[in-house]
Amino acid sequence: MDELLGVISAEGYVCKIWQDASDRVYFMADADIDADGANGQHGSLAAYREDDQGLESLANGGMRRINGKVICLHEWARDIVILDNDNEPRVLPDGTIPSMTWYRHPGMAADDPAAYVDAATEPYIVVPPLVIQRTKGVVRGCLARVTWQGKSVDCVVADRGPSNRVGELSVAAAMMLGIPASPRHGGLTKPQVLYELWPGIPAPGYVLQPA
């Protein structure tokens, strides 16, 4: 019998998260679009830019430009961007504000914008802490799959979300599925997407990273 790992209902619907006898974790949820890790490392637009013309708005990243300088308005914003010496977002010469994913490519420095999974070009999903804490097997870097309207895309678990949200995938994953892929105004509001992940099984090209 499948085991109920937990329930998240803060987004206007009830999402039950299950793990079956083969240790596959699955749930039905909506689709928020995550741009974190998109730093232009593969030639695509970055998630955040000093001029606020990136894939995602500075406001949604907990940031704002005040007196010509981008600052973090919330402490959680400091967990998603690379910080400069003043504990505020680093701005690269081209205006990019590099962001991070939970997964960092092995052997690369934490302050290297290329060390993170590029949401613009690499399909990944985001999981809430409940999944990380209650599943059997390592989640970060594991194989995942998203399915919508009969189409499936293989992914990696590359990012971690807040405890009260569930159902989030990268820009690239959304594009491959045909879901509106703009982090600013795309996604789906109804729980129509099947998320699956296989803790303990690395996604191709990735390694498992214990939490």
Coordinates of N, CA and C in Angstrom, one line a residue:
M1 N 0.8 -1.2 0.0 CA 0.0 0.0 0.0 C 0.9 1.3 0.0
D2 N 0.5 2.2 -0.8 CA 1.2 3.5 -0.8 C 1.1 4.2 0.5
E3 N 2.2 4.9 0.8 CA 2.3 5.6 2.1 C 2.1 7.1 1.9
L4 N 1.2 7.7 2.6 CA 0.9 9.1 2.6 C 2.0 9.9 3.4
L5 N 2.8 10.6 2.7 CA 3.9 11.3 3.3 C 3.5 12.6 4.0
G6 N 2.5 13.2 3.4 CA 2.0 14.5 4.0 C 1.0 15.2 3.0
V7 N 0.4 16.3 3.5 CA -0.5 17.0 2.8 C -0.2 18.5 2.8
I8 N -0.2 19.2 1.7 CA 0.0 20.6 1.6 C -1.3 21.3 1.0
S9 N -1.8 22.2 1.7 CA -3.1 22.8 1.2 C -3.1 24.3 1.2
A10 N -2.0 24.9 1.2 CA -1.9 26.4 1.3 C -2.1 27.1 0.0
E11 N -2.3 26.4 -1.1 CA -2.4 27.0 -2.4 C -3.8 26.9 -3.0
G12 N -4.8 26.6 -2.1 CA -6.2 26.6 -2.6 C -6.7 25.3 -3.0
Y13 N -5.8 24.2 -2.9 CA -6.3 22.9 -3.2 C -5.5 21.9 -2.3
V14 N -5.9 20.7 -2.2 CA -5.3 19.7 -1.3 C -4.4 18.9 -2.1
C15 N -3.1 18.9 -1.8 CA -2.1 18.1 -2.5 C -1.6 17.0 -1.5
K16 N -1.9 15.8 -1.9 CA -1.4 14.6 -1.1 C -0.2 14.1 -1.7
I17 N 0.9 13.9 -0.9 CA 2.2 13.5 -1.4 C 2.4 12.0 -1.0
W18 N 2.6 11.1 -2.0 CA 2.6 9.7 -1.7 C 4.0 9.1 -2.0
Q19 N 4.3 8.0 -1.4 CA 5.5 7.2 -1.8 C 5.0 5.7 -1.9
D20 N 5.3 5.1 -3.0 CA 4.8 3.7 -3.2 C 5.9 2.7 -2.8
A21 N 5.5 1.5 -3.0 CA 6.4 0.4 -2.6 C 7.8 0.4 -3.2
S22 N 7.9 0.9 -4.4 CA 9.1 1.0 -5.1 C 9.9 2.3 -4.8
D23 N 9.4 3.0 -3.8 CA 10.0 4.3 -3.3 C 9.8 5.5 -4.2
R24 N 9.0 5.3 -5.3 CA 8.7 6.4 -6.1 C 7.8 7.4 -5.3
V25 N 8.1 8.7 -5.4 CA 7.2 9.7 -4.8 C 6.4 10.4 -5.9
Y26 N 5.1 10.6 -5.6 CA 4.3 11.3 -6.6 C 3.2 12.1 -6.0
F27 N 2.8 13.1 -6.8 CA 1.7 14.0 -6.3 C 1.2 14.8 -7.5
M28 N -0.1 15.2 -7.4 CA -0.7 16.1 -8.4 C -0.7 17.5 -7.9
A29 N -0.2 18.5 -8.7 CA -0.2 19.8 -8.2 C -0.3 20.8 -9.4
D30 N -0.3 22.1 -9.0 CA -0.3 23.1 -10.1 C 1.1 23.3 -10.6
A31 N 1.3 24.3 -11.4 CA 2.7 24.5 -12.0 C 3.1 26.0 -11.9
D32 N 3.9 26.3 -10.8 CA 4.6 27.6 -10.8 C 5.9 27.4 -11.5
I33 N 6.3 28.6 -12.1 CA 7.5 28.5 -12.9 C 8.7 29.1 -12.1
D34 N 9.8 28.3 -12.1 CA 11.0 28.7 -11.3 C 12.1 29.1 -12.3
A35 N 12.7 30.3 -12.1 CA 13.8 30.7 -12.9 C 15.1 30.7 -12.2
D36 N 15.2 30.2 -11.0 CA 16.4 30.2 -10.2 C 17.5 29.4 -10.9
G37 N 18.7 29.9 -10.8 CA 19.8 29.2 -11.5 C 20.1 29.6 -12.9
A38 N 19.1 30.4 -13.5 CA 19.3 30.9 -14.8 C 20.2 32.1 -14.7
N39 N 21.5 32.0 -15.1 CA 22.4 33.1 -15.0 C 23.1 33.4 -16.3
G40 N 22.4 33.0 -17.4 CA 23.0 33.2 -18.7 C 24.1 32.3 -19.1
Q41 N 24.3 31.3 -18.3 CA 25.5 30.4 -18.5 C 25.4 29.6 -19.8
H42 N 24.2 29.5 -20.4 CA 24.1 28.8 -21.6 C 23.5 29.7 -22.7
G43 N 23.7 31.0 -22.5 CA 23.3 31.9 -23.6 C 21.9 32.4 -23.5
S44 N 21.1 31.9 -22.5 CA 19.7 32.4 -22.3 C 19.7 33.6 -21.4
L45 N 18.5 34.2 -21.3 CA 18.3 35.3 -20.4 C 18.4 34.8 -19.0
A46 N 19.0 35.7 -18.1 CA 19.1 35.4 -16.7 C 17.8 35.6 -16.0
A47 N 17.7 34.9 -14.8 CA 16.5 35.1 -14.0 C 16.3 36.5 -13.5
Y48 N 17.4 37.1 -13.0 CA 17.3 38.4 -12.4 C 18.3 39.3 -13.0
R49 N 17.9 40.6 -13.2 CA 18.8 41.6 -13.8 C 18.6 42.9 -13.0
E50 N 19.7 43.6 -13.0 CA 19.7 44.9 -12.3 C 18.6 45.8 -12.8
D51 N 18.4 45.8 -14.1 CA 17.4 46.6 -14.7 C 15.9 46.1 -14.6
D52 N 15.8 44.9 -13.9 CA 14.5 44.2 -13.7 C 13.9 43.7 -15.1
Q53 N 14.8 43.4 -16.0 CA 14.3 42.9 -17.3 C 14.7 41.4 -17.5
G54 N 14.9 40.7 -16.4 CA 15.2 39.3 -16.5 C 14.0 38.5 -16.6
L55 N 14.2 37.2 -16.6 CA 13.0 36.2 -16.7 C 12.0 36.5 -15.6
E56 N 12.5 36.7 -14.4 CA 11.7 36.9 -13.2 C 11.8 38.4 -12.7
S57 N 10.8 38.9 -12.1 CA 10.9 40.2 -11.5 C 11.7 40.2 -10.2
L58 N 12.3 41.3 -10.0 CA 13.1 41.5 -8.7 C 12.2 41.3 -7.5
A59 N 11.0 41.8 -7.6 CA 10.0 41.8 -6.5 C 9.7 40.3 -6.1
N60 N 9.5 39.5 -7.2 CA 9.2 38.1 -6.9 C 10.4 37.4 -6.3
G61 N 11.6 37.9 -6.5 CA 12.8 37.4 -5.8 C 13.1 38.0 -4.5
G62 N 12.2 38.8 -4.0 CA 12.4 39.5 -2.7 C 13.4 40.6 -2.8
M63 N 13.5 41.2 -3.9 CA 14.5 42.3 -4.1 C 13.8 43.6 -4.6
R64 N 14.6 44.7 -4.5 CA 14.1 45.9 -5.1 C 15.3 46.8 -5.3
R65 N 15.2 47.7 -6.3 CA 16.2 48.6 -6.6 C 15.9 49.9 -5.9
I66 N 16.8 50.4 -5.0 CA 16.6 51.6 -4.2 C 17.8 52.5 -4.3
N67 N 17.6 53.7 -4.8 CA 18.7 54.6 -5.0 C 19.8 54.0 -5.9
G68 N 19.4 53.3 -6.9 CA 20.3 52.8 -7.9 C 21.0 51.5 -7.5
K69 N 20.6 50.9 -6.3 CA 21.2 49.7 -5.9 C 20.2 48.6 -5.6
V70 N 20.4 47.4 -6.0 CA 19.4 46.3 -5.7 C 19.7 45.8 -4.3
I71 N 18.7 45.7 -3.5 CA 18.9 45.2 -2.2 C 17.8 44.1 -1.9
C72 N 18.1 43.3 -0.9 CA 17.1 42.2 -0.5 C 16.1 42.8 0.5
L73 N 14.9 42.7 0.2 CA 13.8 43.2 1.0 C 13.4 42.2 2.1
H74 N 13.7 40.9 1.8 CA 13.4 39.8 2.8 C 14.6 38.9 3.0
E75 N 14.7 38.4 4.2 CA 15.9 37.6 4.5 C 16.0 36.3 3.5
W76 N 14.8 35.8 3.2 CA 14.8 34.6 2.3 C 15.4 34.9 0.9
A77 N 15.4 36.2 0.5 CA 16.0 36.5 -0.8 C 17.5 36.2 -0.8
R78 N 18.1 36.3 0.4 CA 19.5 36.0 0.5 C 19.9 34.6 0.3
D79 N 18.9 33.7 0.3 CA 19.1 32.3 0.1 C 19.0 31.9 -1.4
I80 N 18.6 32.8 -2.2 CA 18.4 32.5 -3.6 C 19.3 33.2 -4.6
V81 N 20.1 34.2 -4.1 CA 21.0 34.9 -4.9 C 22.4 34.9 -4.3
I82 N 23.4 35.0 -5.2 CA 24.8 35.1 -4.7 C 25.0 36.5 -4.1
L83 N 25.5 36.6 -2.9 CA 25.7 37.9 -2.3 C 27.1 38.4 -2.4
D84 N 27.1 39.8 -2.4 CA 28.4 40.5 -2.5 C 28.9 40.7 -1.0
N85 N 30.0 41.4 -0.9 CA 30.6 41.6 0.4 C 29.7 42.4 1.4
D86 N 28.8 43.1 0.8 CA 27.9 43.9 1.7 C 26.6 43.1 2.1
N87 N 26.6 41.8 1.8 CA 25.5 41.0 2.1 C 24.2 41.3 1.3
E88 N 24.4 42.0 0.2 CA 23.4 42.3 -0.8 C 23.7 41.7 -2.1
P89 N 22.7 41.5 -3.0 CA 22.9 40.8 -4.3 C 24.1 41.3 -5.1
R90 N 24.9 40.3 -5.5 CA 26.0 40.7 -6.4 C 25.4 41.0 -7.8
V91 N 26.0 42.0 -8.4 CA 25.6 42.4 -9.8 C 26.8 42.2 -10.7
L92 N 26.7 41.4 -11.7 CA 27.8 41.1 -12.7 C 27.9 42.3 -13.6
P93 N 29.1 42.5 -14.3 CA 29.2 43.6 -15.2 C 28.2 43.7 -16.3
D94 N 27.5 42.6 -16.7 CA 26.5 42.7 -17.7 C 25.1 43.0 -17.1
G95 N 25.0 43.2 -15.8 CA 23.8 43.5 -15.1 C 23.1 42.3 -14.5
T96 N 23.6 41.1 -14.7 CA 23.0 39.9 -14.2 C 23.2 39.9 -12.7
I97 N 22.1 39.5 -12.0 CA 22.2 39.2 -10.5 C 22.1 37.7 -10.4
P98 N 23.2 37.0 -10.2 CA 23.2 35.5 -10.3 C 22.4 34.9 -9.1
S99 N 21.6 33.9 -9.5 CA 20.8 33.2 -8.5 C 21.3 31.7 -8.4
M100 N 20.8 31.1 -7.3 CA 21.3 29.8 -7.0 C 20.1 28.7 -7.0
T101 N 20.5 27.5 -7.2 CA 19.6 26.4 -7.0 C 20.1 25.6 -5.8
W102 N 19.3 24.7 -5.3 CA 19.7 23.8 -4.2 C 20.8 22.9 -4.6
Y103 N 20.7 22.5 -5.9 CA 21.7 21.6 -6.5 C 22.8 22.5 -7.0
R104 N 24.1 22.2 -6.6 CA 25.3 22.8 -7.2 C 26.2 21.8 -7.8
H105 N 26.6 22.0 -9.0 CA 27.4 21.1 -9.7 C 28.7 20.8 -9.0
P106 N 29.1 19.5 -8.8 CA 30.2 19.2 -8.0 C 31.5 19.8 -8.5
G107 N 32.3 20.2 -7.5 CA 33.6 20.8 -7.8 C 33.6 22.2 -8.2
M108 N 32.5 22.9 -8.2 CA 32.4 24.3 -8.6 C 32.1 25.1 -7.3
A109 N 32.7 26.3 -7.3 CA 32.6 27.2 -6.1 C 31.2 27.7 -6.0
A110 N 30.8 27.9 -4.7 CA 29.5 28.4 -4.4 C 29.2 29.8 -5.0
D111 N 30.3 30.6 -5.2 CA 30.1 31.9 -5.8 C 30.3 32.0 -7.3
D112 N 30.3 30.8 -7.9 CA 30.4 30.8 -9.4 C 29.0 30.7 -10.0
P113 N 28.5 31.7 -10.8 CA 27.2 31.6 -11.3 C 26.9 30.4 -12.2
A114 N 27.9 29.8 -12.8 CA 27.8 28.6 -13.6 C 27.6 27.4 -12.8
A115 N 27.7 27.4 -11.5 CA 27.7 26.2 -10.7 C 26.3 25.7 -10.5
Y116 N 25.3 26.4 -10.9 CA 23.9 26.1 -10.6 C 23.1 25.6 -11.8
V117 N 22.0 24.9 -11.6 CA 21.2 24.4 -12.7 C 20.4 25.5 -13.4
D118 N 20.7 25.6 -14.7 CA 20.1 26.7 -15.4 C 18.6 26.4 -15.8
A119 N 17.7 27.2 -15.1 CA 16.3 27.0 -15.3 C 15.9 27.2 -16.7
A120 N 16.6 28.0 -17.4 CA 16.2 28.4 -18.8 C 16.4 27.3 -19.8
T121 N 17.4 26.4 -19.5 CA 17.7 25.4 -20.4 C 17.7 24.0 -19.9
E122 N 17.6 23.8 -18.6 CA 17.6 22.4 -18.0 C 16.3 22.2 -17.3
P123 N 15.6 21.1 -17.6 CA 14.3 20.7 -17.0 C 14.6 20.2 -15.5
Y124 N 14.0 20.9 -14.6 CA 14.0 20.4 -13.2 C 12.7 20.7 -12.5
I125 N 12.6 20.1 -11.3 CA 11.5 20.3 -10.5 C 12.0 20.8 -9.1
V126 N 11.0 21.5 -8.4 CA 11.3 22.0 -7.1 C 10.4 21.2 -6.1
V127 N 11.0 20.8 -5.0 CA 10.2 20.0 -4.0 C 10.2 20.8 -2.6
P128 N 9.1 20.6 -1.9 CA 9.0 21.3 -0.6 C 9.8 20.4 0.4
P129 N 10.1 21.0 1.6 CA 10.9 20.3 2.6 C 10.3 19.0 3.1
L130 N 8.9 18.9 3.0 CA 8.2 17.7 3.4 C 8.8 16.5 2.6
V131 N 8.9 16.7 1.4 CA 9.4 15.6 0.5 C 10.8 15.2 0.9
I132 N 11.7 16.2 1.2 CA 13.1 15.9 1.5 C 13.2 15.2 2.8
Q133 N 12.4 15.6 3.8 CA 12.5 15.1 5.1 C 11.8 13.7 5.3
R134 N 10.8 13.4 4.5 CA 10.0 12.2 4.8 C 10.2 11.0 3.8
T135 N 10.9 11.3 2.7 CA 11.1 10.2 1.8 C 12.2 9.3 2.1
K136 N 12.2 8.1 1.6 CA 13.3 7.2 1.7 C 14.2 7.4 0.5
G137 N 15.5 7.7 0.8 CA 16.4 7.9 -0.3 C 16.8 9.4 -0.5
V138 N 17.9 9.6 -1.2 CA 18.4 11.0 -1.4 C 17.6 11.6 -2.5
V139 N 17.1 12.9 -2.3 CA 16.3 13.6 -3.2 C 17.0 14.5 -4.1
R140 N 18.0 15.3 -3.6 CA 18.7 16.3 -4.4 C 19.5 15.6 -5.5
G141 N 19.3 15.9 -6.7 CA 19.9 15.3 -7.8 C 19.3 14.0 -8.4
C142 N 18.2 13.6 -7.8 CA 17.5 12.4 -8.2 C 16.7 12.6 -9.5
L143 N 16.4 11.5 -10.1 CA 15.5 11.5 -11.3 C 14.1 11.9 -11.0
A144 N 13.5 12.7 -11.9 CA 12.1 13.1 -11.7 C 11.5 13.1 -13.0
R145 N 10.1 13.3 -13.0 CA 9.4 13.4 -14.3 C 8.1 14.2 -14.0
V146 N 7.8 15.0 -15.0 CA 6.5 15.8 -14.9 C 5.7 15.4 -16.1
T147 N 4.4 15.3 -15.9 CA 3.5 14.9 -17.0 C 2.3 15.8 -17.0
W148 N 1.9 16.3 -18.1 CA 0.8 17.2 -18.3 C 0.1 16.9 -19.7
Q149 N -1.2 16.7 -19.6 CA -1.9 16.4 -20.9 C -1.3 15.3 -21.7
G150 N -0.9 14.3 -21.1 CA -0.3 13.1 -21.8 C 1.1 13.2 -22.2
K151 N 1.8 14.3 -22.0 CA 3.2 14.5 -22.3 C 4.0 14.5 -21.1
S152 N 5.2 13.8 -21.2 CA 6.1 13.7 -20.0 C 7.4 14.2 -20.4
V153 N 8.1 14.8 -19.4 CA 9.5 15.2 -19.5 C 10.3 14.8 -18.3
D154 N 11.4 14.1 -18.6 CA 12.3 13.7 -17.5 C 13.1 14.9 -17.0
C155 N 13.3 14.9 -15.7 CA 13.9 16.1 -15.0 C 14.9 15.6 -13.9
V156 N 15.4 16.6 -13.2 CA 16.2 16.4 -12.0 C 15.5 17.2 -10.9
V157 N 15.6 16.7 -9.7 CA 15.3 17.5 -8.5 C 16.4 18.4 -8.2
A158 N 16.2 19.7 -8.5 CA 17.4 20.7 -8.4 C 17.1 21.8 -7.5
D159 N 15.9 22.0 -7.0 CA 15.7 23.1 -6.1 C 14.7 22.8 -5.0
R160 N 14.7 23.5 -4.0 CA 13.9 23.3 -2.8 C 13.1 24.6 -2.6
G161 N 11.8 24.4 -2.3 CA 10.8 25.5 -2.1 C 10.5 25.6 -0.7
P162 N 9.5 26.6 -0.4 CA 9.1 26.8 1.0 C 8.1 25.7 1.4
S163 N 7.9 25.6 2.7 CA 7.1 24.5 3.2 C 5.6 24.5 2.9
N164 N 5.1 25.7 2.5 CA 3.7 25.8 2.2 C 3.4 25.8 0.8
R165 N 4.3 25.5 -0.1 CA 4.1 25.5 -1.5 C 4.5 24.2 -2.2
V166 N 3.8 23.8 -3.2 CA 4.1 22.6 -3.9 C 3.7 22.8 -5.3
G167 N 4.5 22.1 -6.3 CA 4.1 22.2 -7.7 C 4.9 23.3 -8.4
E168 N 6.2 23.1 -8.7 CA 7.0 24.1 -9.3 C 8.0 23.4 -10.2
L169 N 8.2 24.0 -11.4 CA 9.2 23.4 -12.3 C 9.9 24.5 -13.0
S170 N 11.0 24.1 -13.6 CA 11.9 25.2 -14.3 C 11.2 25.7 -15.6
V171 N 11.7 26.8 -16.0 CA 11.3 27.4 -17.3 C 11.4 26.3 -18.4
A172 N 12.6 25.7 -18.5 CA 12.8 24.7 -19.5 C 11.8 23.5 -19.5
A173 N 11.5 23.0 -18.3 CA 10.5 21.9 -18.2 C 9.2 22.4 -18.6
A174 N 8.8 23.6 -18.3 CA 7.5 24.1 -18.7 C 7.4 24.2 -20.2
M175 N 8.4 24.7 -20.8 CA 8.5 24.9 -22.2 C 8.3 23.5 -22.9
M176 N 9.0 22.5 -22.4 CA 9.0 21.2 -23.1 C 7.6 20.6 -23.0
L177 N 6.8 20.9 -21.9 CA 5.5 20.4 -21.7 C 4.4 21.2 -22.4
G178 N 4.8 22.4 -22.9 CA 3.8 23.3 -23.5 C 3.0 24.1 -22.5
I179 N 3.5 24.2 -21.2 CA 2.9 25.0 -20.2 C 3.4 26.4 -20.4
P180 N 2.6 27.5 -20.2 CA 3.1 28.8 -20.3 C 4.3 29.0 -19.4
A181 N 5.4 29.4 -19.9 CA 6.7 29.2 -19.2 C 7.3 30.5 -18.6
S182 N 6.5 31.6 -18.7 CA 7.0 32.8 -18.1 C 6.9 32.8 -16.6
P183 N 8.0 33.0 -15.8 CA 8.0 33.1 -14.4 C 7.1 34.2 -13.9
R184 N 6.9 35.3 -14.7 CA 6.2 36.4 -14.3 C 4.7 36.2 -14.4
H185 N 4.2 35.5 -15.5 CA 2.8 35.4 -15.7 C 2.4 34.1 -16.3
G186 N 3.2 33.1 -16.2 CA 2.9 31.8 -16.8 C 2.4 30.8 -15.7
G187 N 2.6 29.5 -16.1 CA 2.2 28.4 -15.1 C 0.8 28.0 -15.2
L188 N 0.4 27.2 -14.3 CA -1.0 26.7 -14.2 C -1.5 26.8 -12.8
T189 N -2.7 27.2 -12.6 CA -3.2 27.4 -11.2 C -4.0 26.2 -10.7
K190 N -4.3 25.3 -11.5 CA -5.1 24.1 -11.1 C -4.1 22.9 -11.0
P191 N -4.4 22.0 -10.1 CA -3.5 20.8 -9.9 C -3.7 19.8 -11.0
Q192 N -3.1 20.1 -12.2 CA -3.3 19.3 -13.3 C -2.0 18.5 -13.7
V193 N -0.9 18.8 -13.0 CA 0.4 18.2 -13.4 C 0.8 17.1 -12.4
L194 N 1.2 16.0 -13.0 CA 1.7 14.8 -12.2 C 3.2 15.0 -12.0
Y195 N 3.7 15.0 -10.8 CA 5.1 15.1 -10.4 C 5.5 13.7 -9.9
E196 N 6.6 13.2 -10.4 CA 7.1 11.9 -9.9 C 8.6 12.1 -9.7
L197 N 9.1 11.5 -8.6 CA 10.6 11.4 -8.4 C 11.0 10.1 -7.8
W198 N 12.2 9.8 -8.1 CA 12.7 8.5 -7.6 C 14.0 8.7 -6.7
P199 N 13.7 9.0 -5.4 CA 14.8 9.2 -4.5 C 15.8 8.0 -4.5
G200 N 17.1 8.4 -4.6 CA 18.2 7.4 -4.6 C 18.6 7.0 -6.0
I201 N 17.9 7.5 -7.0 CA 18.3 7.2 -8.4 C 18.7 8.5 -9.0
P202 N 20.0 8.7 -9.4 CA 20.4 10.0 -9.9 C 19.9 10.3 -11.3
A203 N 19.5 11.5 -11.6 CA 19.1 11.9 -12.9 C 20.4 11.8 -13.8
P204 N 20.2 11.5 -15.1 CA 21.4 11.4 -16.0 C 22.2 12.7 -16.0
G205 N 23.5 12.6 -15.8 CA 24.3 13.8 -15.8 C 24.4 14.5 -14.4
Y206 N 23.8 14.0 -13.4 CA 23.8 14.5 -12.1 C 24.2 13.5 -11.1
V207 N 24.6 13.9 -9.9 CA 24.9 13.0 -8.8 C 24.0 13.3 -7.6
L208 N 23.8 12.3 -6.8 CA 22.9 12.5 -5.6 C 23.7 13.3 -4.6
Q209 N 23.0 14.2 -4.0 CA 23.7 15.1 -3.0 C 22.8 15.0 -1.7
P210 N 23.2 14.3 -0.7 CA 22.5 14.2 0.6 C 22.2 15.6 1.1
A211 N 21.0 15.8 1.7 CA 20.6 17.1 2.3 C 21.4 17.3 3.6

